[in-house]
């Protein structure tokens, strides 16, 4: 177990790379940059331009999410016909084939995770400015959740690449990648970058509007 | 070797500083404010991580070069390796997809293993390798972009999806990927910051 340190106004900075803790000596001067004395990594109380970068990435991801879902991600050719499959269409086919478990896995990875990431990050970035003291612990947990599940949305990209690489029997049966796959891959990368741009320390910044007794003592 | 009692630990998730107290075996310390994991008690030795990394290097070589699965349809048969799958995506005009798959399933795992070997071999002998700080930072990035576990599930999913169309069978590369996923999980459980405790 370890106990929290309450050292008044002194701010400690933990190095993201090596974990060494330094006292913040930059004060409020935004022009000063402090480096870790052990490994030389830049130390920030919060990542610079975190909210701006997060918003930029989630807006771009939300826009690209439209072609990712409307354009086909995969094209299949068989002796009888040529088909185009969208993300949702592919899941629907799996469901009709009776592969419910597979349909659920692909639905979670391709639809639920990207939507969850865009929605949660928009909520987190919005509440940092508008409702800083609303359910901080739950928001911190939400961030950790999307940080953990984030890269699973790559699943369908891999599946289409693998199917295109193995199903190569010419006109008899072949699979190739569709135009929508590029948009979908861009959504995956942008939501990952958005997650890494957001600084969860922002959730805990700005003390509550109504001062608690402890804050009152510190001000006195 | 480990953290000194009474030294400071800052929560990476919320920035709150904690005074360190030793942990009981196999437990973990959590941040008193945001409940994120601050540290885990049980850690592998440098030699232990080195052994796992050597095993991961062997699994990686098999995983990228051996066929992942084979597919046979009316006399014709196709196998695919990871390298071939990326090359085919490139040839079909999907270069960005090929690059993304190459970074997440090929390069990031290679950096994950290669940089660890470069750092751990001298550390096990008690020396600090040149460029140590840069390597640790690069290892953080490699861990972020490494998606071998997702790729492994992707191969399994492709196998199941193709089972209705033709005769499919898993090949050596898929088993190597499974081993690699497990080894990476074990190596990552040790984290990276502890590497600095072994450097003066």
Short mmCIF file of C-alpha atoms in Angstrom, two decimals:
data_model
loop_
_atom_site.label_atom_id
_atom_site.label_comp_id
_atom_site.label_asym_id
_atom_site.label_seq_id
_atom_site.Cartn_x
_atom_site.Cartn_y
_atom_site.Cartn_z
CA UNK A 1 0.00 0.00 0.00
CA UNK A 2 1.04 3.56 -0.43
CA UNK A 3 -0.35 6.80 0.88
CA UNK A 4 -1.08 9.99 -1.02
CA UNK A 5 1.26 12.91 -0.40
CA UNK A 6 -0.24 16.24 0.54
CA UNK A 7 2.57 18.76 0.28
CA UNK A 8 0.50 21.87 -0.25
CA UNK A 9 1.18 23.69 -3.47
CA UNK A 10 4.25 21.72 -4.52
CA UNK A 11 3.55 19.86 -7.74
CA UNK A 12 5.39 16.66 -8.44
CA UNK A 13 5.99 15.43 -11.96
CA UNK A 14 6.44 11.73 -12.64
CA UNK A 15 8.58 10.83 -15.66
CA UNK A 16 6.48 8.84 -18.14
CA UNK A 17 9.55 7.02 -19.36
CA UNK A 18 11.54 6.08 -16.24
CA UNK A 19 9.16 6.87 -13.36
CA UNK A 20 11.51 9.23 -11.49
CA UNK A 21 9.63 11.94 -9.59
CA UNK A 22 10.80 15.54 -9.85
CA UNK A 23 9.55 18.75 -8.26
CA UNK A 24 7.92 21.07 -10.82
CA UNK A 25 10.30 24.03 -11.13
CA UNK A 26 8.74 25.70 -14.17
CA UNK A 27 6.01 27.34 -12.07
CA UNK A 28 3.37 28.82 -14.33
CA UNK A 29 5.77 29.87 -17.09
CA UNK A 30 4.62 28.06 -20.24
CA UNK A 31 7.91 28.92 -22.02
CA UNK A 32 10.00 26.79 -19.65
CA UNK A 33 10.50 23.12 -20.42
CA UNK A 34 11.65 20.74 -17.71
CA UNK A 35 13.50 17.49 -18.46
CA UNK A 36 13.83 14.39 -16.30
CA UNK A 37 17.17 14.54 -14.47
CA UNK A 38 17.71 10.79 -14.88
CA UNK A 39 16.64 9.97 -18.45
CA UNK A 40 16.20 13.37 -20.13
CA UNK A 41 12.55 12.83 -21.09
CA UNK A 42 10.39 15.98 -21.25
CA UNK A 43 8.22 16.44 -18.14
CA UNK A 44 4.77 17.98 -18.42
CA UNK A 45 2.12 18.59 -15.77
CA UNK A 46 -0.28 17.82 -18.64
CA UNK A 47 0.47 17.07 -22.28
CA UNK A 48 0.65 20.26 -24.37
CA UNK A 49 -2.37 20.97 -26.63
CA UNK A 50 -3.93 17.73 -25.38
CA UNK A 51 -7.55 18.80 -25.88
CA UNK A 52 -6.96 20.43 -29.27
CA UNK A 53 -5.20 17.33 -30.60
CA UNK A 54 -7.87 15.03 -29.17
CA UNK A 55 -10.69 17.06 -30.78
CA UNK A 56 -8.89 17.20 -34.14
CA UNK A 57 -8.45 13.42 -34.20
CA UNK A 58 -12.00 12.55 -33.09
CA UNK A 59 -13.63 14.96 -35.54
CA UNK A 60 -11.56 13.50 -38.39
CA UNK A 61 -12.37 9.96 -37.20
CA UNK A 62 -16.10 10.72 -37.00
CA UNK A 63 -16.09 12.11 -40.57
CA UNK A 64 -14.18 9.12 -41.97
CA UNK A 65 -16.47 6.76 -40.09
CA UNK A 66 -19.16 7.50 -42.70
CA UNK A 67 -17.27 6.19 -45.80
CA UNK A 68 -15.86 3.39 -43.63
CA UNK A 69 -19.40 2.11 -43.14
CA UNK A 70 -20.98 2.92 -46.50
CA UNK A 71 -18.19 1.83 -48.87
CA UNK A 72 -17.41 -1.88 -49.29
CA UNK A 73 -14.43 -3.11 -47.28
CA UNK A 74 -14.16 -6.37 -49.20
CA UNK A 75 -15.04 -7.68 -52.67
CA UNK A 76 -15.60 -11.37 -53.29
CA UNK A 77 -15.72 -13.13 -56.65
CA UNK A 78 -17.04 -16.65 -57.11
CA UNK A 79 -17.97 -18.73 -60.17
CA UNK A 80 -21.51 -17.38 -59.93
CA UNK A 81 -21.31 -13.80 -58.82
CA UNK A 82 -19.33 -10.83 -57.66
CA UNK A 83 -20.25 -9.28 -54.30
CA UNK A 84 -19.30 -6.21 -52.35
CA UNK A 85 -19.39 -6.32 -48.57
CA UNK A 86 -19.64 -3.40 -46.17
CA UNK A 87 -18.69 -3.73 -42.50
CA UNK A 88 -22.28 -4.07 -41.30
CA UNK A 89 -23.21 -6.20 -44.32
CA UNK A 90 -20.42 -8.65 -43.47
CA UNK A 91 -21.65 -8.91 -39.89
CA UNK A 92 -25.22 -9.43 -41.12
CA UNK A 93 -24.06 -12.28 -43.43
CA UNK A 94 -22.23 -13.95 -40.55
CA UNK A 95 -25.40 -13.69 -38.47
CA UNK A 96 -27.54 -15.22 -41.25
CA UNK A 97 -25.01 -18.05 -41.69
CA UNK A 98 -25.57 -18.97 -38.06
CA UNK A 99 -22.11 -17.83 -36.87
CA UNK A 100 -23.60 -15.70 -34.07
CA UNK A 101 -20.52 -15.78 -31.86
CA UNK A 102 -18.37 -14.60 -34.79
CA UNK A 103 -20.89 -11.91 -35.71
CA UNK A 104 -20.84 -10.61 -32.13
CA UNK A 105 -17.00 -10.56 -32.01
CA UNK A 106 -16.75 -8.67 -35.32
CA UNK A 107 -19.56 -6.31 -34.28
CA UNK A 108 -17.78 -5.43 -31.02
CA UNK A 109 -14.39 -4.95 -32.70
CA UNK A 110 -15.53 -3.09 -35.82
CA UNK A 111 -18.61 -1.13 -34.76
CA UNK A 112 -18.86 -0.94 -30.96
CA UNK A 113 -15.20 -0.17 -30.15
CA UNK A 114 -14.72 2.72 -32.64
CA UNK A 115 -18.08 4.29 -31.70
CA UNK A 116 -17.28 3.86 -28.00
CA UNK A 117 -13.86 5.49 -28.46
CA UNK A 118 -15.20 8.50 -30.39
CA UNK A 119 -18.13 8.95 -27.99
CA UNK A 120 -16.14 8.53 -24.78
CA UNK A 121 -13.29 10.81 -25.91
CA UNK A 122 -15.75 13.51 -26.98
CA UNK A 123 -17.45 13.24 -23.58
CA UNK A 124 -14.10 13.36 -21.72
CA UNK A 125 -12.75 16.30 -23.74
CA UNK A 126 -16.03 18.20 -23.32
CA UNK A 127 -16.37 17.63 -19.56
CA UNK A 128 -12.77 18.75 -18.88
CA UNK A 129 -13.81 22.28 -19.85
CA UNK A 130 -17.53 22.32 -19.02
CA UNK A 131 -18.08 20.02 -16.06
CA UNK A 132 -14.66 19.47 -14.48
CA UNK A 133 -15.97 18.10 -11.18
CA UNK A 134 -18.59 15.73 -12.61
CA UNK A 135 -17.95 12.04 -11.74
CA UNK A 136 -14.16 12.25 -11.97
CA UNK A 137 -13.50 8.67 -10.88
CA UNK A 138 -15.95 7.22 -13.43
CA UNK A 139 -14.45 9.37 -16.19
CA UNK A 140 -10.93 8.18 -15.25
CA UNK A 141 -12.18 4.56 -15.44
CA UNK A 142 -13.82 5.20 -18.84
CA UNK A 143 -10.52 6.52 -20.18
CA UNK A 144 -8.65 3.43 -18.96
CA UNK A 145 -11.31 1.23 -20.58
CA UNK A 146 -10.90 2.75 -24.07
CA UNK A 147 -7.11 2.77 -23.62
CA UNK A 148 -7.25 -1.01 -23.05
CA UNK A 149 -9.73 -2.06 -25.75
CA UNK A 150 -8.65 0.53 -28.35
CA UNK A 151 -6.44 -1.49 -30.67
CA UNK A 152 -8.95 -4.35 -31.06
CA UNK A 153 -10.74 -2.43 -33.80
CA UNK A 154 -7.80 -3.38 -36.06
CA UNK A 155 -9.28 -6.90 -36.16
CA UNK A 156 -11.33 -6.49 -39.34
CA UNK A 157 -8.44 -4.84 -41.20
CA UNK A 158 -6.31 -7.93 -40.52
CA UNK A 159 -9.12 -10.32 -41.47
CA UNK A 160 -9.69 -8.65 -44.87
CA UNK A 161 -5.93 -8.53 -45.59
CA UNK A 162 -5.62 -12.23 -44.69
CA UNK A 163 -8.67 -13.28 -46.72
CA UNK A 164 -7.37 -11.35 -49.73
CA UNK A 165 -4.01 -13.11 -49.34
CA UNK A 166 -5.38 -16.67 -49.05
CA UNK A 167 -8.49 -16.77 -51.27
CA UNK A 168 -6.69 -16.57 -54.61
CA UNK A 169 -8.27 -19.10 -56.95
CA UNK A 170 -8.82 -16.73 -59.86
CA UNK A 171 -12.37 -16.60 -61.23
CA UNK A 172 -13.37 -19.61 -59.11
CA UNK A 173 -13.06 -17.78 -55.81
CA UNK A 174 -11.14 -14.66 -54.89
CA UNK A 175 -11.27 -11.89 -52.32
CA UNK A 176 -9.88 -8.40 -52.67
CA UNK A 177 -9.83 -5.35 -50.44
CA UNK A 178 -12.44 -2.63 -50.95
CA UNK A 179 -12.22 1.16 -50.86
CA UNK A 180 -13.95 1.36 -47.47
CA UNK A 181 -11.12 -0.52 -45.79
CA UNK A 182 -8.77 2.46 -46.14
CA UNK A 183 -11.30 4.77 -44.41
CA UNK A 184 -11.85 2.20 -41.70
CA UNK A 185 -8.09 1.81 -41.10
CA UNK A 186 -7.84 5.62 -40.90
CA UNK A 187 -10.63 5.65 -38.28
CA UNK A 188 -8.73 3.03 -36.26
CA UNK A 189 -5.45 5.00 -36.38
CA UNK A 190 -7.14 8.35 -35.66
CA UNK A 191 -9.02 7.00 -32.64
CA UNK A 192 -5.75 5.50 -31.34
CA UNK A 193 -3.98 8.85 -31.78
CA UNK A 194 -6.93 10.62 -30.12
CA UNK A 195 -6.70 8.26 -27.12
CA UNK A 196 -2.96 8.88 -26.77
CA UNK A 197 -3.39 12.65 -27.19
CA UNK A 198 -5.90 12.94 -24.37
CA UNK A 199 -4.21 13.43 -21.01
CA UNK A 200 -6.21 11.73 -18.21
CA UNK A 201 -4.57 14.10 -15.70
CA UNK A 202 -6.86 16.82 -17.13
CA UNK A 203 -9.80 15.01 -15.48
CA UNK A 204 -8.31 15.83 -12.06
CA UNK A 205 -7.30 19.42 -12.78
CA UNK A 206 -9.24 22.45 -11.50
CA UNK A 207 -10.44 21.99 -7.91
CA UNK A 208 -14.20 21.73 -7.30
CA UNK A 209 -16.11 25.00 -7.60
CA UNK A 210 -17.38 24.79 -4.02
CA UNK A 211 -14.28 24.65 -1.82
CA UNK A 212 -14.08 21.69 0.54
CA UNK A 213 -12.92 22.25 4.14
CA UNK A 214 -9.45 20.94 3.23
CA UNK A 215 -9.05 23.44 0.40
CA UNK A 216 -10.23 26.18 2.72
CA UNK A 217 -7.48 25.37 5.18
CA UNK A 218 -4.85 25.46 2.48
CA UNK A 219 -5.97 28.90 1.32
CA UNK A 220 -5.86 30.32 4.86
CA UNK B 1 16.39 -4.38 -6.10
CA UNK B 2 13.36 -2.14 -6.16
CA UNK B 3 11.86 1.10 -5.02
CA UNK B 4 13.16 2.68 -1.84
CA UNK B 5 10.62 2.90 0.99
CA UNK B 6 9.43 6.49 1.40
CA UNK B 7 10.43 7.52 -2.13
CA UNK B 8 7.82 9.20 -4.31
CA UNK B 9 5.68 7.54 -6.97
CA UNK B 10 3.45 9.63 -9.20
CA UNK B 11 0.29 8.09 -10.63
CA UNK B 12 0.67 8.04 -14.43
CA UNK B 13 -3.07 8.43 -14.90
CA UNK B 14 -3.95 11.35 -12.62
CA UNK B 15 -0.60 12.81 -11.48
CA UNK B 16 -1.11 12.36 -7.73
CA UNK B 17 2.12 11.76 -5.76
CA UNK B 18 2.28 8.86 -3.31
CA UNK B 19 4.83 7.95 -0.64
CA UNK B 20 6.04 4.43 -1.45
CA UNK B 21 5.56 1.58 1.01
CA UNK B 22 6.67 -1.99 0.20
CA UNK B 23 3.99 -4.26 -1.20
CA UNK B 24 3.07 -7.72 0.00
CA UNK B 25 3.91 -10.48 -2.52
CA UNK B 26 1.79 -10.63 -5.71
CA UNK B 27 -0.39 -7.68 -4.78
CA UNK B 28 -0.68 -4.33 -6.54
CA UNK B 29 -0.75 -0.76 -5.32
CA UNK B 30 -3.56 1.45 -6.58
CA UNK B 31 -3.81 5.22 -6.76
CA UNK B 32 -5.83 6.52 -3.81
CA UNK B 33 -7.55 9.09 -6.05
CA UNK B 34 -8.23 7.53 -9.47
CA UNK B 35 -7.81 3.81 -8.61
CA UNK B 36 -5.29 3.17 -11.44
CA UNK B 37 -2.60 0.55 -10.81
CA UNK B 38 0.54 2.29 -9.47
CA UNK B 39 2.77 -0.77 -9.34
CA UNK B 40 2.71 -4.53 -9.03
CA UNK B 41 4.70 -6.34 -6.38
CA UNK B 42 5.94 -9.38 -8.22
CA UNK B 43 8.53 -8.68 -10.85
CA UNK B 44 10.63 -10.87 -13.05
CA UNK B 45 14.39 -10.66 -12.74
CA UNK B 46 16.42 -9.19 -15.62
CA UNK B 47 17.57 -12.72 -16.46
CA UNK B 48 13.97 -13.93 -16.43
CA UNK B 49 12.80 -11.25 -18.86
CA UNK B 50 15.86 -11.89 -21.03
CA UNK B 51 14.96 -15.60 -21.25
CA UNK B 52 11.37 -14.76 -22.23
CA UNK B 53 12.62 -12.27 -24.83
CA UNK B 54 14.94 -14.85 -26.43
CA UNK B 55 11.98 -17.26 -26.61
CA UNK B 56 9.86 -14.48 -28.16
CA UNK B 57 12.57 -13.85 -30.78
CA UNK B 58 12.43 -17.52 -31.82
CA UNK B 59 8.63 -17.48 -31.96
CA UNK B 60 8.71 -14.24 -33.97
CA UNK B 61 10.98 -15.70 -36.68
CA UNK B 62 8.61 -18.66 -37.13
CA UNK B 63 5.49 -16.46 -36.96
CA UNK B 64 6.58 -14.15 -39.77
CA UNK B 65 8.14 -16.73 -42.10
CA UNK B 66 6.02 -19.89 -41.71
CA UNK B 67 2.56 -20.22 -43.31
CA UNK B 68 -0.27 -19.11 -41.00
CA UNK B 69 -2.98 -21.16 -42.63
CA UNK B 70 -3.64 -23.20 -45.75
CA UNK B 71 -6.71 -23.34 -47.91
CA UNK B 72 -7.56 -25.95 -50.51
CA UNK B 73 -10.34 -25.74 -53.05
CA UNK B 74 -10.96 -28.25 -55.87
CA UNK B 75 -7.39 -29.42 -56.13
CA UNK B 76 -5.81 -25.98 -55.80
CA UNK B 77 -4.13 -25.00 -52.55
CA UNK B 78 -2.99 -21.67 -51.13
CA UNK B 79 -0.95 -20.89 -48.05
CA UNK B 80 -0.24 -17.47 -46.67
CA UNK B 81 2.55 -16.11 -44.53
CA UNK B 82 2.39 -12.72 -42.80
CA UNK B 83 4.98 -11.32 -45.23
CA UNK B 84 2.98 -12.56 -48.25
CA UNK B 85 -0.27 -11.10 -46.92
CA UNK B 86 1.37 -7.68 -46.56
CA UNK B 87 3.02 -7.96 -50.00
CA UNK B 88 -0.31 -8.86 -51.65
CA UNK B 89 -2.08 -5.91 -50.01
CA UNK B 90 0.72 -3.68 -51.37
CA UNK B 91 0.45 -5.09 -54.91
CA UNK B 92 -3.32 -4.63 -54.92
CA UNK B 93 -2.87 -0.92 -54.49
CA UNK B 94 -3.63 -0.83 -50.76
CA UNK B 95 -0.24 0.58 -49.75
CA UNK B 96 -1.47 2.46 -46.63
CA UNK B 97 -3.12 -0.74 -45.35
CA UNK B 98 0.05 -2.71 -46.08
CA UNK B 99 2.13 -0.12 -44.19
CA UNK B 100 -0.28 -0.15 -41.22
CA UNK B 101 -0.27 -3.96 -41.05
CA UNK B 102 3.52 -3.94 -41.48
CA UNK B 103 4.02 -1.52 -38.57
CA UNK B 104 1.57 -3.18 -36.16
CA UNK B 105 2.23 -6.86 -36.88
CA UNK B 106 5.81 -6.87 -38.20
CA UNK B 107 7.93 -3.84 -37.22
CA UNK B 108 6.56 -3.01 -33.74
CA UNK B 109 6.97 -6.61 -32.50
CA UNK B 110 10.49 -6.70 -34.04
CA UNK B 111 11.40 -3.47 -32.20
CA UNK B 112 9.74 -4.80 -29.02
CA UNK B 113 12.06 -7.83 -29.10
CA UNK B 114 15.18 -6.33 -30.71
CA UNK B 115 15.46 -3.27 -28.46
CA UNK B 116 14.80 -5.40 -25.36
CA UNK B 117 17.60 -7.78 -26.32
CA UNK B 118 19.93 -4.82 -26.97
CA UNK B 119 19.12 -3.39 -23.51
CA UNK B 120 18.80 -6.59 -21.45
CA UNK B 121 21.98 -8.41 -22.51
CA UNK B 122 24.32 -5.66 -21.15
CA UNK B 123 22.02 -5.08 -18.12
CA UNK B 124 22.20 -8.76 -17.18
CA UNK B 125 25.99 -8.37 -17.14
CA UNK B 126 25.73 -5.19 -15.06
CA UNK B 127 26.49 -2.64 -17.80
CA UNK B 128 24.43 0.23 -19.18
CA UNK B 129 24.16 0.07 -22.98
CA UNK B 130 24.78 3.26 -25.02
CA UNK B 131 21.55 5.09 -25.84
CA UNK B 132 19.70 3.41 -22.95
CA UNK B 133 17.23 6.27 -22.33
CA UNK B 134 16.32 6.45 -26.04
CA UNK B 135 15.79 2.67 -26.15
CA UNK B 136 13.39 2.72 -23.19
CA UNK B 137 11.35 5.50 -24.85
CA UNK B 138 11.32 3.60 -28.15
CA UNK B 139 10.18 0.48 -26.28
CA UNK B 140 7.18 2.43 -24.93
CA UNK B 141 6.23 3.28 -28.53
CA UNK B 142 6.84 -0.29 -29.74
CA UNK B 143 4.50 -1.61 -27.04
CA UNK B 144 1.80 0.89 -28.11
CA UNK B 145 1.90 -0.10 -31.78
CA UNK B 146 2.41 -3.81 -31.24
CA UNK B 147 -0.87 -5.57 -32.09
CA UNK B 148 0.27 -9.19 -32.38
CA UNK B 149 -2.57 -10.39 -30.12
CA UNK B 150 -5.19 -8.74 -32.37
CA UNK B 151 -3.52 -10.18 -35.46
CA UNK B 152 -3.55 -13.68 -33.91
CA UNK B 153 -7.29 -13.45 -33.32
CA UNK B 154 -7.61 -12.09 -36.88
CA UNK B 155 -5.97 -15.25 -38.26
CA UNK B 156 -8.28 -17.46 -36.18
CA UNK B 157 -11.29 -15.49 -37.36
CA UNK B 158 -10.22 -15.82 -41.01
CA UNK B 159 -9.82 -19.57 -40.57
CA UNK B 160 -13.33 -19.91 -39.19
CA UNK B 161 -14.82 -17.67 -41.88
CA UNK B 162 -13.18 -19.70 -44.65
CA UNK B 163 -14.16 -23.05 -43.16
CA UNK B 164 -17.50 -22.94 -44.97
CA UNK B 165 -15.92 -22.14 -48.33
CA UNK B 166 -13.04 -24.59 -48.53
CA UNK B 167 -10.88 -26.95 -46.56
CA UNK B 168 -8.78 -24.94 -44.16
CA UNK B 169 -6.10 -25.87 -41.67
CA UNK B 170 -3.97 -23.90 -39.23
CA UNK B 171 -0.24 -23.97 -39.92
CA UNK B 172 2.96 -23.56 -37.88
CA UNK B 173 2.91 -19.76 -38.13
CA UNK B 174 -0.40 -19.54 -36.26
CA UNK B 175 0.92 -21.61 -33.34
CA UNK B 176 4.02 -19.42 -33.22
CA UNK B 177 1.77 -16.33 -33.14
CA UNK B 178 -0.12 -17.81 -30.19
CA UNK B 179 3.14 -18.41 -28.33
CA UNK B 180 4.32 -14.90 -29.19
CA UNK B 181 1.10 -13.38 -27.80
CA UNK B 182 1.54 -15.22 -24.50
CA UNK B 183 5.25 -14.31 -24.25
CA UNK B 184 4.56 -10.63 -24.96
CA UNK B 185 1.89 -10.56 -22.25
CA UNK B 186 4.38 -12.04 -19.74
CA UNK B 187 7.17 -9.63 -20.77
CA UNK B 188 4.86 -6.59 -20.66
CA UNK B 189 3.61 -7.48 -17.17
CA UNK B 190 7.07 -6.44 -15.91
CA UNK B 191 6.71 -2.96 -17.43
CA UNK B 192 9.63 -0.79 -18.50
CA UNK B 193 10.30 1.67 -15.68
CA UNK B 194 11.94 -0.99 -13.53
CA UNK B 195 14.77 -1.23 -16.09
CA UNK B 196 16.06 2.03 -14.63
CA UNK B 197 16.51 0.44 -11.18
CA UNK B 198 19.30 -1.68 -12.65
CA UNK B 199 21.24 1.33 -13.96
CA UNK B 200 23.38 3.56 -11.78
#
